[in-house]
mmCIF file of C-alpha atoms in Angstrom:
data_model
loop_
_atom_site.group_PDB
_atom_site.id
_atom_site.type_symbol
_atom_site.label_atom_id
_atom_site.label_comp_id
_atom_site.label_asym_id
_atom_site.label_seq_id
_atom_site.Cartn_x
_atom_site.Cartn_y
_atom_site.Cartn_z
ATOM 1 C CA UNK A 1 57.870 -12.290 21.784
ATOM 2 C CA UNK A 2 60.206 -15.007 22.979
ATOM 3 C CA UNK A 3 59.900 -13.699 26.539
ATOM 4 C CA UNK A 4 56.199 -14.581 26.567
ATOM 5 C CA UNK A 5 56.609 -18.055 25.072
ATOM 6 C CA UNK A 6 56.648 -19.915 28.438
ATOM 7 C CA UNK A 7 53.593 -17.943 29.566
ATOM 8 C CA UNK A 8 51.725 -18.861 26.386
ATOM 9 C CA UNK A 9 52.651 -22.534 26.840
ATOM 10 C CA UNK A 10 51.372 -22.419 30.418
ATOM 11 C CA UNK A 11 48.071 -20.947 29.289
ATOM 12 C CA UNK A 12 47.751 -23.591 26.580
ATOM 13 C CA UNK A 13 48.366 -26.366 29.134
ATOM 14 C CA UNK A 14 45.677 -24.918 31.405
ATOM 15 C CA UNK A 15 43.206 -24.694 28.515
ATOM 16 C CA UNK A 16 43.926 -28.301 27.527
ATOM 17 C CA UNK A 17 43.335 -29.445 31.120
ATOM 18 C CA UNK A 18 40.018 -27.580 31.232
ATOM 19 C CA UNK A 19 39.059 -29.109 27.887
ATOM 20 C CA UNK A 20 39.714 -32.614 29.186
ATOM 21 C CA UNK A 21 37.651 -31.946 32.325
ATOM 22 C CA UNK A 22 34.775 -30.529 30.270
ATOM 23 C CA UNK A 23 34.868 -33.523 27.942
ATOM 24 C CA UNK A 24 34.671 -35.921 30.903
ATOM 25 C CA UNK A 25 31.754 -33.934 32.350
ATOM 26 C CA UNK A 26 29.993 -33.899 28.988
ATOM 27 C CA UNK A 27 30.321 -37.654 28.561
ATOM 28 C CA UNK A 28 28.449 -38.270 31.788
ATOM 29 C CA UNK A 29 25.849 -35.513 31.774
ATOM 30 C CA UNK A 30 25.150 -34.344 28.244
ATOM 31 C CA UNK A 31 23.214 -37.434 27.190
ATOM 32 C CA UNK A 32 20.189 -35.982 28.967
ATOM 33 C CA UNK A 33 17.971 -33.710 26.854
ATOM 34 C CA UNK A 34 16.986 -31.635 29.902
ATOM 35 C CA UNK A 35 20.579 -30.693 30.655
ATOM 36 C CA UNK A 36 21.177 -29.585 27.069
ATOM 37 C CA UNK A 37 17.985 -27.534 27.113
ATOM 38 C CA UNK A 38 18.946 -25.913 30.421
ATOM 39 C CA UNK A 39 22.400 -25.003 29.115
ATOM 40 C CA UNK A 40 20.936 -23.536 25.926
ATOM 41 C CA UNK A 41 18.442 -21.552 28.003
ATOM 42 C CA UNK A 42 21.171 -20.197 30.282
ATOM 43 C CA UNK A 43 23.252 -19.130 27.282
ATOM 44 C CA UNK A 44 20.202 -17.443 25.739
ATOM 45 C CA UNK A 45 19.313 -15.563 28.944
ATOM 46 C CA UNK A 46 22.915 -14.437 29.469
ATOM 47 C CA UNK A 47 23.122 -13.261 25.848
ATOM 48 C CA UNK A 48 19.921 -11.235 26.115
ATOM 49 C CA UNK A 49 21.059 -9.746 29.429
ATOM 50 C CA UNK A 50 24.464 -8.839 27.929
ATOM 51 C CA UNK A 51 22.896 -7.198 24.891
ATOM 52 C CA UNK A 52 20.497 -5.193 27.063
ATOM 53 C CA UNK A 53 23.345 -4.102 29.327
ATOM 54 C CA UNK A 54 25.569 -3.011 26.451
ATOM 55 C CA UNK A 55 22.752 -1.108 24.718
ATOM 56 C CA UNK A 56 22.012 1.145 27.686
ATOM 57 C CA UNK A 57 22.930 4.771 27.085
#
């Protein structure tokens, strides 16, 4: 477990950097209702597509 500790810390640093970038993006663009609706629509379409793909026999 201790061998993977530096790798885990590196991944955590990368995730924190991505989180900061997403927060900065959200501050500037998420005030618009259209953007929020588009994002929700994209998530819905991707979810339906994923469910249909996984349910194929």
